[in-house]
PDB file of C-alpha atoms in Angstrom:
ATOM      1  CA  MET A   1      95.136 110.918  96.028  1.00  0.00           C
ATOM      2  CA  ILE A   2      92.988 109.959  98.987  1.00  0.00           C
ATOM      3  CA  LEU A   3      92.846 113.590 100.064  1.00  0.00           C
ATOM      4  CA  ALA A   4      91.546 114.514  96.593  1.00  0.00           C
ATOM      5  CA  ALA A   5      88.884 111.805  96.891  1.00  0.00           C
ATOM      6  CA  ILE A   6      87.896 113.123 100.334  1.00  0.00           C
ATOM      7  CA  VAL A   7      87.545 116.651  98.952  1.00  0.00           C
ATOM      8  CA  LEU A   8      85.512 115.451  95.958  1.00  0.00           C
ATOM      9  CA  PHE A   9      83.179 113.337  98.093  1.00  0.00           C
ATOM     10  CA  SER A  10      82.757 116.219 100.550  1.00  0.00           C
ATOM     11  CA  LEU A  11      81.777 118.479  97.671  1.00  0.00           C
ATOM     12  CA  ALA A  12      79.348 115.839  96.420  1.00  0.00           C
ATOM     13  CA  ILE A  13      77.809 115.631  99.896  1.00  0.00           C
ATOM     14  CA  LEU A  14      77.402 119.417  99.973  1.00  0.00           C
ATOM     15  CA  PHE A  15      75.638 119.295  96.612  1.00  0.00           C
ATOM     16  CA  GLY A  16      73.468 116.469  97.946  1.00  0.00           C
ATOM     17  CA  LEU A  17      72.528 118.470 101.032  1.00  0.00           C
ATOM     18  CA  TRP A  18      71.610 121.365  98.773  1.00  0.00           C
ATOM     19  CA  LEU A  19      69.368 119.001  96.807  1.00  0.00           C
ATOM     20  CA  VAL A  20      67.700 117.839 100.030  1.00  0.00           C
ATOM     21  CA  VAL A  21      67.043 121.437 101.081  1.00  0.00           C
ATOM     22  CA  LEU A  22      65.509 122.157  97.678  1.00  0.00           C
ATOM     23  CA  GLY A  23      63.347 119.058  97.983  1.00  0.00           C
ATOM     24  CA  VAL A  24      62.186 119.538 101.557  1.00  0.00           C
ATOM     25  CA  ARG A  25      61.881 123.299 101.772  1.00  0.00           C
ATOM     26  CA  PHE A  26      60.889 124.274  98.243  1.00  0.00           C
ATOM     27  CA  GLN A  27      59.301 120.981  97.051  1.00  0.00           C
ATOM     28  CA  ARG A  28      61.318 120.888  93.843  1.00  0.00           C
ATOM     29  CA  GLY A  29      64.540 119.494  92.457  1.00  0.00           C
ATOM     30  CA  SER A  30      67.332 120.724  90.234  1.00  0.00           C
ATOM     31  CA  LEU A  31      68.472 118.581  87.356  1.00  0.00           C
ATOM     32  CA  VAL A  32      71.664 120.635  86.933  1.00  0.00           C
ATOM     33  CA  LEU A  33      72.575 120.313  90.609  1.00  0.00           C
ATOM     34  CA  ALA A  34      71.765 116.595  90.593  1.00  0.00           C
ATOM     35  CA  THR A  35      74.008 116.121  87.553  1.00  0.00           C
ATOM     36  CA  ALA A  36      76.835 118.040  89.244  1.00  0.00           C
ATOM     37  CA  HIS A  37      76.330 115.942  92.400  1.00  0.00           C
ATOM     38  CA  ALA A  38      76.593 112.711  90.418  1.00  0.00           C
ATOM     39  CA  ALA A  39      79.561 113.887  88.328  1.00  0.00           C
ATOM     40  CA  VAL A  40      81.623 114.963  91.348  1.00  0.00           C
ATOM     41  CA  ALA A  41      80.787 111.728  93.189  1.00  0.00           C
ATOM     42  CA  LEU A  42      81.747 109.602  90.156  1.00  0.00           C
ATOM     43  CA  LEU A  43      85.002 111.514  89.827  1.00  0.00           C
ATOM     44  CA  GLY A  44      85.702 110.893  93.516  1.00  0.00           C
ATOM     45  CA  LEU A  45      84.930 107.202  93.095  1.00  0.00           C
ATOM     46  CA  GLY A  46      87.306 107.061  90.132  1.00  0.00           C
ATOM     47  CA  VAL A  47      90.101 108.707  92.133  1.00  0.00           C
ATOM     48  CA  LEU A  48      89.467 106.335  95.046  1.00  0.00           C
ATOM     49  CA  GLY A  49      89.435 103.330  92.710  1.00  0.00           C
ATOM     50  CA  LYS A  50      92.743 104.376  91.172  1.00  0.00           C
ATOM     51  CA  GLN A  51      94.298 104.717  94.627  1.00  0.00           C
ATOM     52  CA  ILE A  52      92.992 101.306  95.660  1.00  0.00           C
ATOM     53  CA  MET A  53      94.368  99.666  92.500  1.00  0.00           C
ATOM     54  CA  ASP A  54      97.755 101.401  92.576  1.00  0.00           C
ATOM     55  CA  GLY A  55      98.443 101.737  96.308  1.00  0.00           C
ATOM     56  CA  PRO A  56      98.917  99.304  99.162  1.00  0.00           C
ATOM     57  CA  VAL A  57      95.937  97.368 100.509  1.00  0.00           C
ATOM     58  CA  HIS A  58      94.015  99.382 103.085  1.00  0.00           C
ATOM     59  CA  MET A  59      90.882  97.783 104.485  1.00  0.00           C
ATOM     60  CA  LEU A  60      89.067 101.041 105.312  1.00  0.00           C
ATOM     61  CA  TYR A  61      89.579 102.329 101.764  1.00  0.00           C
ATOM     62  CA  ASN A  62      88.161  99.102 100.361  1.00  0.00           C
ATOM     63  CA  VAL A  63      85.102  99.188 102.624  1.00  0.00           C
ATOM     64  CA  ALA A  64      84.573 102.883 101.841  1.00  0.00           C
ATOM     65  CA  ALA A  65      84.741 102.123  98.110  1.00  0.00           C
ATOM     66  CA  LEU A  66      82.162  99.350  98.542  1.00  0.00           C
ATOM     67  CA  LEU A  67      79.819 101.672 100.431  1.00  0.00           C
ATOM     68  CA  PHE A  68      80.292 104.404  97.835  1.00  0.00           C
ATOM     69  CA  ALA A  69      79.450 101.876  95.123  1.00  0.00           C
ATOM     70  CA  LEU A  70      76.279 100.928  97.039  1.00  0.00           C
ATOM     71  CA  ALA A  71      75.445 104.622  97.385  1.00  0.00           C
ATOM     72  CA  LEU A  72      75.969 104.938  93.630  1.00  0.00           C
ATOM     73  CA  PHE A  73      73.440 102.157  93.119  1.00  0.00           C
ATOM     74  CA  GLY A  74      71.032 104.028  95.418  1.00  0.00           C
ATOM     75  CA  GLY A  75      71.601 107.164  93.358  1.00  0.00           C
ATOM     76  CA  LEU A  76      70.740 105.247  90.218  1.00  0.00           C
ATOM     77  CA  VAL A  77      67.517 104.076  91.874  1.00  0.00           C
ATOM     78  CA  LEU A  78      66.720 107.700  92.713  1.00  0.00           C
ATOM     79  CA  LEU A  79      67.409 108.677  89.113  1.00  0.00           C
ATOM     80  CA  MET A  80      65.079 105.967  87.834  1.00  0.00           C
ATOM     81  CA  LEU A  81      62.381 107.131  90.250  1.00  0.00           C
ATOM     82  CA  ARG A  82      62.736 110.689  88.950  1.00  0.00           C
ATOM     83  CA  ILE A  83      62.668 109.595  85.327  1.00  0.00           C
ATOM     84  CA  SER A  84      59.591 107.462  85.909  1.00  0.00           C
ATOM     85  CA  THR A  85      57.536 110.383  87.248  1.00  0.00           C
ATOM     86  CA  ARG A  86      55.814 112.793  84.919  1.00  0.00           C
ATOM     87  CA  GLU A  87      57.130 115.864  86.688  1.00  0.00           C
ATOM     88  CA  TYR A  88      60.934 115.579  86.868  1.00  0.00           C
ATOM     89  CA  ARG A  89      61.203 118.611  89.148  1.00  0.00           C
ATOM     90  CA  THR A  90      59.447 116.888  92.061  1.00  0.00           C
ATOM     91  CA  PRO A  91      61.708 115.513  94.795  1.00  0.00           C
ATOM     92  CA  PRO A  92      62.202 111.744  95.144  1.00  0.00           C
ATOM     93  CA  PRO A  93      61.059 109.810  98.247  1.00  0.00           C
ATOM     94  CA  MET A  94      63.026 111.007 101.270  1.00  0.00           C
ATOM     95  CA  PHE A  95      63.428 107.465 102.639  1.00  0.00           C
ATOM     96  CA  VAL A  96      65.474 106.433  99.614  1.00  0.00           C
ATOM     97  CA  VAL A  97      67.381 109.727  99.737  1.00  0.00           C
ATOM     98  CA  SER A  98      68.171 109.083 103.414  1.00  0.00           C
ATOM     99  CA  LEU A  99      69.538 105.595 102.722  1.00  0.00           C
ATOM    100  CA  HIS A 100      71.652 106.962  99.872  1.00  0.00           C
ATOM    101  CA  ALA A 101      72.994 109.763 102.081  1.00  0.00           C
ATOM    102  CA  VAL A 102      73.722 107.598 105.114  1.00  0.00           C
ATOM    103  CA  MET A 103      75.739 105.117 103.042  1.00  0.00           C
ATOM    104  CA  ALA A 104      77.748 107.918 101.466  1.00  0.00           C
ATOM    105  CA  MET A 105      78.426 109.692 104.772  1.00  0.00           C
ATOM    106  CA  ILE A 106      79.540 106.480 106.503  1.00  0.00           C
ATOM    107  CA  ALA A 107      81.812 105.756 103.545  1.00  0.00           C
ATOM    108  CA  LEU A 108      83.295 109.260 103.764  1.00  0.00           C
ATOM    109  CA  LEU A 109      83.854 108.802 107.498  1.00  0.00           C
ATOM    110  CA  LEU A 110      85.667 105.513 106.861  1.00  0.00           C
ATOM    111  CA  LEU A 111      87.754 107.163 104.166  1.00  0.00           C
ATOM    112  CA  VAL A 112      88.772 109.982 106.513  1.00  0.00           C
ATOM    113  CA  LEU A 113      89.554 107.511 109.318  1.00  0.00           C
ATOM    114  CA  GLY A 114      91.678 105.461 106.945  1.00  0.00           C
ATOM    115  CA  TYR A 115      93.508 108.572 105.773  1.00  0.00           C
ATOM    116  CA  MET A 116      94.207 109.699 109.345  1.00  0.00           C
ATOM    117  CA  SER A 117      95.385 106.257 110.471  1.00  0.00           C
ATOM    118  CA  ARG A 118      98.081 105.792 107.847  1.00  0.00           C
TER     119      ARG A 118
END
């Protein structure tokens, strides 16, 4: 199950990088890609949560889940920023995007380290 969560979060990170490229290079966003990014990340968080609830206690998995939940909160902030602007196709502030991405990538790193150490 952890391997499935790693794959899902990796896919979500790829979608997120694609969104960043769209925002930085082409100065626009994609609502469809952002929705896919959020859906894959939520699915990964659900798989990780199920593993945490059903499996043995593993500290790195718990910390990774906490960081992913914080990244989810950051994603919700980004969504609110996009909804609050008149032009939904404009990219959100890159500082907030960077915080969101760094939390998610550190969480993925912890998840991979926990998977390799078991």
